[in-house]
Amino acid sequence: MTTSVSFYDSPKATNVILHAFDWPYRRITENAEAIAKAGFKAVLISPPLKSMKSKDGTPWWQRYQPQDYRVIDNQLGNTNDLRQMTAALRDHGMLVYADVVFNHMANESDLRTDLDYPNSQVQQEYADNPDYSESVRLFGDLAEPLFTEQDFVSAFPIKNWKDPWQVQHGRISGGSDDPGLPTLKCNVNVVKAQKSYLKALKQLGINGFRIDAAKHMTLEHIHLVWDEEITKGTHIFGEIITDGGATKEEYELFLEPYLKSTNLGAYDFPLFHSLFNVFEKEESMSGLINPYSVGQALAVDRAITFATTHDIPNNDVFLDQIMSEINEKLAYCYLFGRDGGVPLVYSDLDTSGIAKEDGSPRWLDSWHNPLLIKMIQFHNYAHGQPMKYLEHSNDHLMFSRGDKGLVIINKGLSAINVDLPAGQYTDLLKMEGVKVTKISADRSSTDPEDTNPNKESYLNVTLPAQSCAMLVR
């Protein structure tokens, strides 16, 4: 069984996405114009639902522990705030994608022993504040629980993360002392509630969905929720974390079946690991020449590409996958320069507490970094143009985008000089030390592989160590 919707039906599916991770809705509203001017065409927001909030604030992971789908009321804002946000983004020509959490509900075992969601305290809040509750209600009868014990699978923590049955039926748990997140069944009531929630979000102006923890959901569950009615005209992509591409066990157990059984998009973890290996583990740049052909990247029409996701800096288990600052820039140059995939840019409010070399927060408002904005400009300018690899070595790679421009990346520790194809070019990035020089026609050479044997004037670009250039015509 496969879904009938094609990825090509998704609106503006190749546009750059800003992951405004854990941003309050009002902050996104206030920055809508600036986000649009930076070249982004879509914004991905953290899960818009009922979750724990406090006047002193709550950690980001609380947003991934749903208490109720029928109400948007959490640390980031409420239904009315979200409605204003989607309107503001729409006014600036942008789409809105929402992160949705359908595998589990909140871990509230220390508060109670039942599995009624929302809990009795939340239901009493609804009853005590009927006008407010009605103003933020999306659907359903708030006088009744959304889910009860019959909507959950038996409680046991996942122990073998390479066993698909355990991964898709067990609880995500932090250890033997943690009862874990209650895992929802794939039954009529759960599917109905989740589809009602998605329909309500679409009515509020949401254009697409990120499926959180998609590897923990059965394919049957995914098919029943994201049917033709839900997917029509909607960009949908799943988060299925793997440690690489084809031949890797996690890929073959979780990502490959998802790709074969659906037409939905997915985070391109195979390409991420290709980038990580090239830039952080000193593998050859040849690994980035059509990685899809060797199973190390997803098909370009289904891939959400990235240099980091919110899990990498915010979960201890993934901290060793953080790239250095300069390597992250080079990775973004490749992602924005290449043809295909939907680039996603992670930007937080210093959620991780990780600092740059200068001591400033690493990803705080990274979305308006001037160099990144220029890369996005190149992406939007060259979009749809064919990609051709021109030359490479272990440390450098050059490719063209039709007749629009060139991308050159030097990850090595020494400067390089590269001769350019005929044409006039402007260096869009203007990284320090990058220099485009016109070489006069009187050059002499006996090199049989001379790229300019007729001795016509040509251009040469000098790239310092660990730098890149995006040249436009």
Short mmCIF file of C-alpha atoms in Angstrom, two decimals:
data_model
loop_
_atom_site.label_atom_id
_atom_site.label_comp_id
_atom_site.label_asym_id
_atom_site.label_seq_id
_atom_site.Cartn_x
_atom_site.Cartn_y
_atom_site.Cartn_z
CA MET A 1 0.00 0.00 0.00
CA THR A 2 1.35 3.45 -0.91
CA THR A 3 -0.09 6.91 -0.54
CA SER A 4 -1.50 8.37 -3.73
CA VAL A 5 -0.01 11.82 -3.27
CA SER A 6 3.23 12.73 -5.02
CA PHE A 7 5.90 14.89 -3.43
CA TYR A 8 5.56 17.11 -6.49
CA ASP A 9 2.09 18.08 -5.30
CA SER A 10 3.65 19.83 -2.33
CA PRO A 11 3.50 23.62 -2.52
CA LYS A 12 6.88 25.20 -3.27
CA ALA A 13 8.54 22.02 -2.10
CA THR A 14 12.08 23.11 -2.98
CA ASN A 15 12.08 26.31 -0.95
CA VAL A 16 14.48 26.97 1.93
CA ILE A 17 13.02 26.27 5.40
CA LEU A 18 13.91 28.16 8.56
CA HIS A 19 13.60 25.88 11.58
CA ALA A 20 12.65 28.49 14.19
CA PHE A 21 13.34 26.00 16.95
CA ASP A 22 11.46 26.74 20.17
CA TRP A 23 10.69 30.30 19.09
CA PRO A 24 7.56 31.85 20.61
CA TYR A 25 4.93 32.42 17.93
CA ARG A 26 4.92 36.16 18.55
CA ARG A 27 8.66 36.32 17.91
CA ILE A 28 8.15 34.72 14.51
CA THR A 29 5.35 37.19 13.78
CA GLU A 30 7.61 40.12 14.67
CA ASN A 31 10.39 38.81 12.41
CA ALA A 32 8.22 37.72 9.47
CA GLU A 33 9.33 40.50 7.13
CA ALA A 34 13.03 40.04 7.93
CA ILE A 35 12.80 36.25 7.48
CA ALA A 36 11.24 36.74 4.06
CA LYS A 37 13.89 39.28 3.06
CA ALA A 38 16.59 36.80 4.06
CA GLY A 39 15.31 34.49 1.31
CA PHE A 40 13.44 31.89 3.34
CA LYS A 41 10.17 30.62 1.88
CA ALA A 42 8.94 28.49 4.78
CA VAL A 43 9.18 28.40 8.58
CA LEU A 44 9.07 25.20 10.64
CA ILE A 45 7.69 25.72 14.14
CA SER A 46 7.89 23.57 17.27
CA PRO A 47 4.84 21.38 18.07
CA PRO A 48 1.68 23.55 18.36
CA LEU A 49 -0.40 21.73 20.96
CA LYS A 50 -1.18 21.64 24.67
CA SER A 51 1.98 20.96 26.66
CA MET A 52 3.41 21.91 30.02
CA LYS A 53 4.07 25.61 30.62
CA SER A 54 5.22 27.69 33.56
CA LYS A 55 5.74 31.35 34.37
CA ASP A 56 9.40 30.47 34.88
CA GLY A 57 9.64 28.72 31.52
CA THR A 58 9.96 25.05 30.62
CA PRO A 59 12.67 23.15 28.72
CA TRP A 60 12.32 22.66 24.96
CA TRP A 61 11.58 18.95 25.26
CA GLN A 62 8.29 19.71 27.01
CA ARG A 63 6.99 20.78 23.59
CA TYR A 64 7.50 17.16 22.49
CA GLN A 65 5.36 15.75 25.31
CA PRO A 66 1.73 16.35 24.25
CA GLN A 67 -1.02 16.67 26.80
CA ASP A 68 -3.81 17.43 24.31
CA TYR A 69 -4.16 18.00 20.55
CA ARG A 70 -7.46 19.84 20.81
CA VAL A 71 -5.92 22.99 22.28
CA ILE A 72 -2.81 25.02 21.43
CA ASP A 73 -1.55 26.36 24.73
CA ASN A 74 2.13 25.99 25.62
CA GLN A 75 5.25 27.94 26.51
CA LEU A 76 5.44 29.36 22.97
CA GLY A 77 1.90 30.74 22.78
CA ASN A 78 -1.65 29.71 22.08
CA THR A 79 -4.03 29.21 19.16
CA ASN A 80 -4.63 32.94 18.73
CA ASP A 81 -0.89 33.67 18.69
CA LEU A 82 -0.40 30.98 16.07
CA ARG A 83 -3.24 32.35 13.94
CA GLN A 84 -1.59 35.79 13.92
CA MET A 85 1.76 34.20 13.08
CA THR A 86 0.47 32.26 10.07
CA ALA A 87 -1.25 35.39 8.78
CA ALA A 88 1.93 37.44 9.08
CA LEU A 89 4.02 34.82 7.28
CA ARG A 90 1.39 34.43 4.58
CA ASP A 91 1.39 38.22 4.05
CA HIS A 92 5.09 37.94 3.24
CA GLY A 93 4.66 35.02 0.87
CA MET A 94 5.90 32.33 3.22
CA LEU A 95 4.64 28.89 4.12
CA VAL A 96 4.30 27.48 7.64
CA TYR A 97 5.25 23.93 8.63
CA ALA A 98 4.40 22.43 12.01
CA ASP A 99 6.24 19.75 13.92
CA VAL A 100 3.72 17.08 15.03
CA VAL A 101 4.19 14.44 17.72
CA PHE A 102 2.01 11.39 17.12
CA ASN A 103 4.03 8.52 18.56
CA HIS A 104 3.50 9.28 22.23
CA MET A 105 1.98 11.50 24.90
CA ALA A 106 3.57 13.26 27.90
CA ASN A 107 5.43 11.32 30.57
CA GLU A 108 3.36 12.21 33.63
CA SER A 109 3.86 9.03 35.63
CA ASP A 110 5.04 10.96 38.68
CA LEU A 111 1.71 12.77 38.78
CA ARG A 112 -0.71 9.89 38.33
CA THR A 113 -1.18 6.24 37.46
CA ASP A 114 -3.95 6.48 34.85
CA LEU A 115 -3.56 7.11 31.12
CA ASP A 116 -6.24 9.76 30.63
CA TYR A 117 -5.07 12.62 28.42
CA PRO A 118 -5.28 15.38 29.24
CA ASN A 119 -4.93 14.69 32.95
CA SER A 120 -7.59 15.66 35.48
CA GLN A 121 -5.78 18.88 36.42
CA VAL A 122 -5.79 20.12 32.82
CA GLN A 123 -9.42 19.12 32.35
CA GLN A 124 -10.28 21.10 35.49
CA GLU A 125 -8.45 24.11 34.03
CA TYR A 126 -10.67 23.83 30.95
CA ALA A 127 -13.78 23.76 33.14
CA ASP A 128 -12.62 26.67 35.31
CA ASN A 129 -11.81 28.90 32.30
CA PRO A 130 -14.48 28.07 29.71
CA ASP A 131 -14.18 31.27 27.67
CA TYR A 132 -10.41 31.03 27.31
CA SER A 133 -10.54 27.29 26.67
CA GLU A 134 -13.09 27.78 23.91
CA SER A 135 -10.99 30.56 22.34
CA VAL A 136 -7.99 28.23 21.94
CA ARG A 137 -9.91 25.03 21.14
CA LEU A 138 -9.25 23.48 17.72
CA PHE A 139 -11.81 20.66 17.75
CA GLY A 140 -13.58 18.16 19.98
CA ASP A 141 -15.32 18.17 23.36
CA LEU A 142 -12.96 19.41 26.08
CA ALA A 143 -15.25 18.00 28.77
CA GLU A 144 -14.06 14.51 27.83
CA PRO A 145 -10.52 13.12 27.69
CA LEU A 146 -8.97 12.82 24.25
CA PHE A 147 -7.29 9.49 25.01
CA THR A 148 -7.75 6.83 27.68
CA GLU A 149 -5.93 3.63 28.62
CA GLN A 150 -7.39 1.72 25.68
CA ASP A 151 -5.52 4.04 23.30
CA PHE A 152 -2.04 3.00 24.46
CA VAL A 153 0.14 -0.05 23.90
CA SER A 154 1.46 -2.06 26.85
CA ALA A 155 4.14 -0.22 28.80
CA PHE A 156 7.74 -1.37 28.29
CA PRO A 157 10.89 0.63 27.53
CA ILE A 158 12.78 0.10 24.28
CA LYS A 159 15.96 -1.88 24.98
CA ASN A 160 17.00 -3.07 21.51
CA TRP A 161 17.02 -0.03 19.22
CA LYS A 162 17.75 -2.23 16.20
CA ASP A 163 14.53 -4.25 16.68
CA PRO A 164 11.79 -2.54 14.61
CA TRP A 165 9.00 -4.12 16.65
CA GLN A 166 10.42 -2.78 19.93
CA VAL A 167 11.16 0.62 18.42
CA GLN A 168 7.59 0.92 17.10
CA HIS A 169 5.74 -0.55 20.09
CA GLY A 170 7.91 0.29 23.09
CA ARG A 171 8.32 3.49 25.05
CA ILE A 172 11.09 6.01 24.41
CA SER A 173 12.81 6.00 27.78
CA GLY A 174 15.78 7.66 29.41
CA GLY A 175 16.82 4.51 31.30
CA SER A 176 15.70 1.77 33.64
CA ASP A 177 14.33 4.27 36.18
CA ASP A 178 12.34 6.18 33.54
CA PRO A 179 8.92 4.69 32.68
CA GLY A 180 9.14 6.46 29.35
CA LEU A 181 6.69 8.22 27.06
CA PRO A 182 3.29 6.46 26.76
CA THR A 183 3.10 5.05 23.23
CA LEU A 184 -0.15 5.45 21.32
CA LYS A 185 -1.87 2.56 19.59
CA CYS A 186 -2.80 2.64 15.96
CA ASN A 187 -6.55 2.39 16.53
CA VAL A 188 -9.65 4.12 15.21
CA ASN A 189 -9.85 6.72 17.99
CA VAL A 190 -6.18 7.70 17.80
CA VAL A 191 -6.17 8.00 14.01
CA LYS A 192 -9.41 10.01 14.03
CA ALA A 193 -8.05 12.43 16.65
CA GLN A 194 -4.76 12.89 14.85
CA LYS A 195 -6.44 13.53 11.49
CA SER A 196 -8.83 16.02 13.11
CA TYR A 197 -5.83 17.82 14.57
CA LEU A 198 -4.06 18.01 11.20
CA LYS A 199 -7.21 19.30 9.49
CA ALA A 200 -7.59 21.99 12.16
CA LEU A 201 -3.96 23.07 11.70
CA LYS A 202 -4.42 23.29 7.95
CA GLN A 203 -7.45 25.52 8.52
CA LEU A 204 -5.24 27.76 10.65
CA GLY A 205 -2.83 28.18 7.74
CA ILE A 206 -0.33 25.37 8.27
CA ASN A 207 1.04 24.19 4.90
CA GLY A 208 3.16 21.22 5.88
CA PHE A 209 4.16 18.84 8.64
CA ARG A 210 7.33 17.35 10.08
CA ILE A 211 6.58 13.90 11.54
CA ASP A 212 8.54 13.74 14.78
CA ALA A 213 9.97 10.33 15.73
CA ALA A 214 8.58 8.80 12.54
CA LYS A 215 10.78 5.70 12.93
CA HIS A 216 8.77 4.88 16.08
CA MET A 217 5.47 4.77 14.18
CA THR A 218 4.34 1.76 12.20
CA LEU A 219 3.91 2.21 8.46
CA GLU A 220 0.25 1.25 8.90
CA HIS A 221 -0.20 4.16 11.31
CA ILE A 222 1.54 6.59 8.95
CA HIS A 223 -0.61 5.50 6.01
CA LEU A 224 -3.86 5.79 7.94
CA VAL A 225 -3.14 9.30 9.25
CA TRP A 226 -1.43 10.82 6.21
CA ASP A 227 -3.96 9.68 3.64
CA GLU A 228 -4.85 11.47 0.40
CA GLU A 229 -7.16 13.92 2.18
CA ILE A 230 -4.42 15.09 4.57
CA THR A 231 -1.50 15.05 2.14
CA LYS A 232 -3.12 16.83 -0.77
CA GLY A 233 -1.25 20.08 -1.43
CA THR A 234 0.79 19.63 1.75
CA HIS A 235 4.55 19.19 2.22
CA ILE A 236 5.17 16.32 4.65
CA PHE A 237 8.49 14.89 5.78
CA GLY A 238 9.46 12.38 8.43
CA GLU A 239 12.26 12.38 10.95
CA ILE A 240 13.89 8.96 10.73
CA ILE A 241 17.32 9.21 12.32
CA THR A 242 19.94 6.86 10.86
CA ASP A 243 23.72 6.59 11.12
CA GLY A 244 24.18 6.67 7.35
CA GLY A 245 22.82 5.51 4.01
CA ALA A 246 22.57 2.21 2.15
CA THR A 247 24.35 -0.74 3.81
CA LYS A 248 23.86 0.81 7.26
CA GLU A 249 21.59 -1.27 9.48
CA GLU A 250 19.41 1.63 10.67
CA TYR A 251 18.85 2.75 7.09
CA GLU A 252 17.74 -0.69 5.97
CA LEU A 253 15.56 -1.31 9.04
CA PHE A 254 13.74 2.03 9.23
CA LEU A 255 14.37 4.56 6.47
CA GLU A 256 14.35 2.30 3.42
CA PRO A 257 10.92 0.74 4.20
CA TYR A 258 9.47 4.24 4.79
CA LEU A 259 10.83 5.47 1.46
CA LYS A 260 9.56 2.42 -0.42
CA SER A 261 6.13 2.41 1.20
CA THR A 262 5.29 6.13 1.02
CA ASN A 263 5.81 9.10 -1.26
CA LEU A 264 6.52 11.41 1.68
CA GLY A 265 9.74 13.34 2.21
CA ALA A 266 12.33 12.64 4.89
CA TYR A 267 15.30 14.19 6.63
CA ASP A 268 18.37 13.30 4.56
CA PHE A 269 20.47 11.70 7.27
CA PRO A 270 22.47 9.71 4.68
CA LEU A 271 23.64 12.96 3.07
CA PHE A 272 24.32 14.51 6.46
CA HIS A 273 26.66 11.67 7.34
CA SER A 274 28.32 12.01 3.91
CA LEU A 275 28.95 15.68 4.70
CA PHE A 276 30.15 14.89 8.21
CA ASN A 277 32.59 12.26 6.94
CA VAL A 278 33.99 14.59 4.29
CA PHE A 279 34.38 17.70 6.45
CA GLU A 280 34.97 16.25 9.92
CA LYS A 281 36.62 12.90 9.21
CA GLU A 282 38.78 14.07 6.32
CA GLU A 283 37.31 11.78 3.70
CA SER A 284 37.70 12.80 0.06
CA MET A 285 35.48 15.45 -1.49
CA SER A 286 34.71 12.83 -4.15
CA GLY A 287 32.19 11.51 -1.65
CA LEU A 288 29.99 14.49 -2.48
CA ILE A 289 29.92 13.79 -6.21
CA ASN A 290 26.43 12.39 -6.71
CA PRO A 291 26.18 10.60 -3.34
CA TYR A 292 22.66 9.43 -4.28
CA SER A 293 24.16 7.10 -6.91
CA VAL A 294 25.89 5.11 -4.17
CA GLY A 295 23.04 5.22 -1.68
CA GLN A 296 24.52 7.96 0.49
CA ALA A 297 21.80 10.56 -0.11
CA LEU A 298 18.04 10.54 -0.64
CA ALA A 299 16.37 11.27 -3.95
CA VAL A 300 16.53 15.01 -4.50
CA ASP A 301 12.74 15.34 -4.77
CA ARG A 302 12.16 13.87 -1.30
CA ALA A 303 15.10 15.10 0.76
CA ILE A 304 15.15 17.65 3.56
CA THR A 305 18.84 18.53 3.73
CA PHE A 306 20.64 20.02 6.73
CA ALA A 307 23.96 20.69 8.45
CA THR A 308 22.44 20.27 11.90
CA THR A 309 19.05 19.42 13.38
CA HIS A 310 17.63 20.36 16.76
CA ASP A 311 18.48 16.94 18.19
CA ILE A 312 22.21 17.17 17.45
CA PRO A 313 23.16 20.05 19.81
CA ASN A 314 20.36 19.43 22.33
CA ASN A 315 20.77 15.72 23.08
CA ASP A 316 23.92 14.32 24.67
CA VAL A 317 23.84 11.21 22.49
CA PHE A 318 24.30 13.29 19.30
CA LEU A 319 26.82 15.89 20.48
CA ASP A 320 29.65 14.13 18.64
CA GLN A 321 27.87 14.96 15.37
CA ILE A 322 28.29 18.72 15.72
CA MET A 323 30.50 20.10 12.97
CA SER A 324 33.06 22.82 13.62
CA GLU A 325 31.88 26.32 12.76
CA ILE A 326 33.90 26.51 9.55
CA ASN A 327 32.92 23.02 8.42
CA GLU A 328 29.26 23.84 9.00
CA LYS A 329 29.68 26.87 6.70
CA LEU A 330 31.30 24.71 4.02
CA ALA A 331 28.52 22.14 4.38
CA TYR A 332 25.90 24.86 3.91
CA CYS A 333 27.74 26.07 0.81
CA TYR A 334 27.41 22.59 -0.65
CA LEU A 335 23.77 22.21 0.36
CA PHE A 336 22.72 25.61 -1.01
CA GLY A 337 24.89 25.24 -4.07
CA ARG A 338 23.74 21.78 -5.18
CA ASP A 339 20.66 20.94 -7.20
CA GLY A 340 17.86 19.21 -5.33
CA GLY A 341 16.60 18.72 -1.81
CA VAL A 342 14.97 21.24 0.48
CA PRO A 343 17.61 22.95 2.63
CA LEU A 344 16.66 23.48 6.27
CA VAL A 345 18.45 26.00 8.51
CA TYR A 346 18.42 25.43 12.26
CA SER A 347 18.22 28.57 14.42
CA ASP A 348 17.45 28.62 18.13
CA LEU A 349 17.42 30.99 21.10
CA ASP A 350 20.57 29.50 22.62
CA THR A 351 18.64 26.40 23.61
CA SER A 352 21.72 24.19 23.68
CA GLY A 353 24.04 26.58 25.51
CA ILE A 354 26.84 25.70 23.08
CA ALA A 355 29.11 28.64 22.25
CA LYS A 356 31.08 29.74 19.20
CA GLU A 357 34.84 30.22 19.32
CA ASP A 358 34.24 33.87 20.24
CA GLY A 359 32.04 32.87 23.17
CA SER A 360 28.71 33.94 21.65
CA PRO A 361 25.81 31.45 21.40
CA ARG A 362 26.39 29.09 18.47
CA TRP A 363 22.96 29.06 16.79
CA LEU A 364 21.26 32.07 18.38
CA ASP A 365 19.53 33.83 15.46
CA SER A 366 21.93 32.12 13.06
CA TRP A 367 19.27 32.55 10.37
CA HIS A 368 20.33 36.11 9.63
CA ASN A 369 24.08 35.46 9.37
CA PRO A 370 25.13 37.57 6.32
CA LEU A 371 27.14 34.73 4.74
CA LEU A 372 24.23 32.31 5.10
CA ILE A 373 21.85 34.82 3.53
CA LYS A 374 24.14 35.13 0.50
CA MET A 375 24.18 31.35 0.15
CA ILE A 376 20.39 31.34 0.21
CA GLN A 377 20.42 34.02 -2.48
CA PHE A 378 22.57 31.76 -4.66
CA HIS A 379 20.22 28.84 -4.04
CA ASN A 380 17.18 30.85 -5.06
CA TYR A 381 18.99 32.34 -8.07
CA ALA A 382 20.27 29.01 -9.42
CA HIS A 383 17.22 26.94 -8.55
CA GLY A 384 16.21 24.56 -11.32
CA GLN A 385 19.51 24.83 -13.17
CA PRO A 386 21.34 21.57 -13.99
CA MET A 387 24.36 20.63 -11.89
CA LYS A 388 27.65 19.55 -13.46
CA TYR A 389 30.77 18.54 -11.58
CA LEU A 390 33.84 20.15 -13.15
CA GLU A 391 36.78 19.08 -11.03
CA HIS A 392 37.72 17.74 -7.65
CA SER A 393 40.55 16.50 -5.44
CA ASN A 394 40.62 15.11 -1.94
CA ASP A 395 40.24 18.65 -0.61
CA HIS A 396 38.31 20.65 -3.19
CA LEU A 397 35.23 20.43 -5.39
CA MET A 398 33.91 22.66 -8.18
CA PHE A 399 30.56 22.35 -9.92
CA SER A 400 28.39 24.54 -12.11
CA ARG A 401 24.68 25.34 -11.99
CA GLY A 402 23.72 25.68 -15.65
CA ASP A 403 24.83 29.04 -16.96
CA LYS A 404 23.94 30.77 -13.68
CA GLY A 405 27.07 30.20 -11.66
CA LEU A 406 29.76 28.09 -10.03
CA VAL A 407 30.37 26.66 -6.57
CA ILE A 408 33.90 25.98 -5.34
CA ILE A 409 34.72 24.52 -1.91
CA ASN A 410 38.19 24.09 -0.45
CA LYS A 411 38.21 22.15 2.80
CA GLY A 412 41.98 21.72 2.80
CA LEU A 413 44.49 23.45 5.04
CA SER A 414 46.30 25.05 2.07
CA ALA A 415 45.17 27.62 -0.48
CA ILE A 416 44.28 26.45 -3.99
CA ASN A 417 44.04 28.07 -7.43
CA VAL A 418 41.32 26.98 -9.85
CA ASP A 419 40.87 28.02 -13.48
CA LEU A 420 37.28 28.95 -14.31
CA PRO A 421 35.23 28.16 -17.40
CA ALA A 422 34.84 31.04 -19.83
CA GLY A 423 32.54 33.82 -18.67
CA GLN A 424 32.24 36.82 -16.40
CA TYR A 425 31.69 36.11 -12.71
CA THR A 426 30.85 37.95 -9.51
CA ASP A 427 31.87 36.48 -6.18
CA LEU A 428 28.68 36.49 -4.15
CA LEU A 429 30.12 35.36 -0.80
CA LYS A 430 33.30 37.45 -0.71
CA MET A 431 34.92 35.34 1.99
CA GLU A 432 38.18 36.74 3.28
CA GLY A 433 41.11 35.97 0.96
CA VAL A 434 39.04 34.68 -1.97
CA LYS A 435 40.27 36.41 -5.13
CA VAL A 436 39.16 36.18 -8.75
CA THR A 437 41.95 37.19 -11.16
CA LYS A 438 42.02 37.68 -14.91
CA ILE A 439 45.00 35.91 -16.47
CA SER A 440 46.23 37.57 -19.66
CA ALA A 441 46.42 35.81 -23.02
CA ASP A 442 50.22 35.80 -23.21
CA ARG A 443 50.58 32.98 -20.70
CA SER A 444 52.82 30.16 -21.91
CA SER A 445 52.27 26.52 -20.98
CA THR A 446 53.43 23.11 -22.11
CA ASP A 447 50.96 21.24 -19.94
CA PRO A 448 49.04 18.80 -22.21
CA GLU A 449 46.04 19.09 -19.87
CA ASP A 450 46.00 22.87 -19.97
CA THR A 451 42.37 23.96 -19.63
CA ASN A 452 43.04 26.91 -21.92
CA PRO A 453 45.34 25.60 -24.68
CA ASN A 454 44.56 28.47 -27.06
CA LYS A 455 46.08 30.93 -24.60
CA GLU A 456 42.99 33.10 -24.45
CA SER A 457 42.53 35.28 -21.39
CA TYR A 458 40.78 33.44 -18.61
CA LEU A 459 39.79 33.78 -14.96
CA ASN A 460 41.44 32.09 -12.02
CA VAL A 461 40.13 31.98 -8.46
CA THR A 462 42.27 31.70 -5.35
CA LEU A 463 40.62 30.08 -2.34
CA PRO A 464 42.38 30.20 1.02
CA ALA A 465 42.32 27.18 3.31
CA GLN A 466 38.85 26.14 4.48
CA SER A 467 36.92 28.58 2.34
CA CYS A 468 34.35 28.57 -0.44
CA ALA A 469 33.02 30.70 -3.26
CA MET A 470 29.70 31.05 -5.04
CA LEU A 471 30.24 32.79 -8.35
CA VAL A 472 27.31 34.12 -10.33
CA ARG A 473 27.11 35.27 -13.95
#
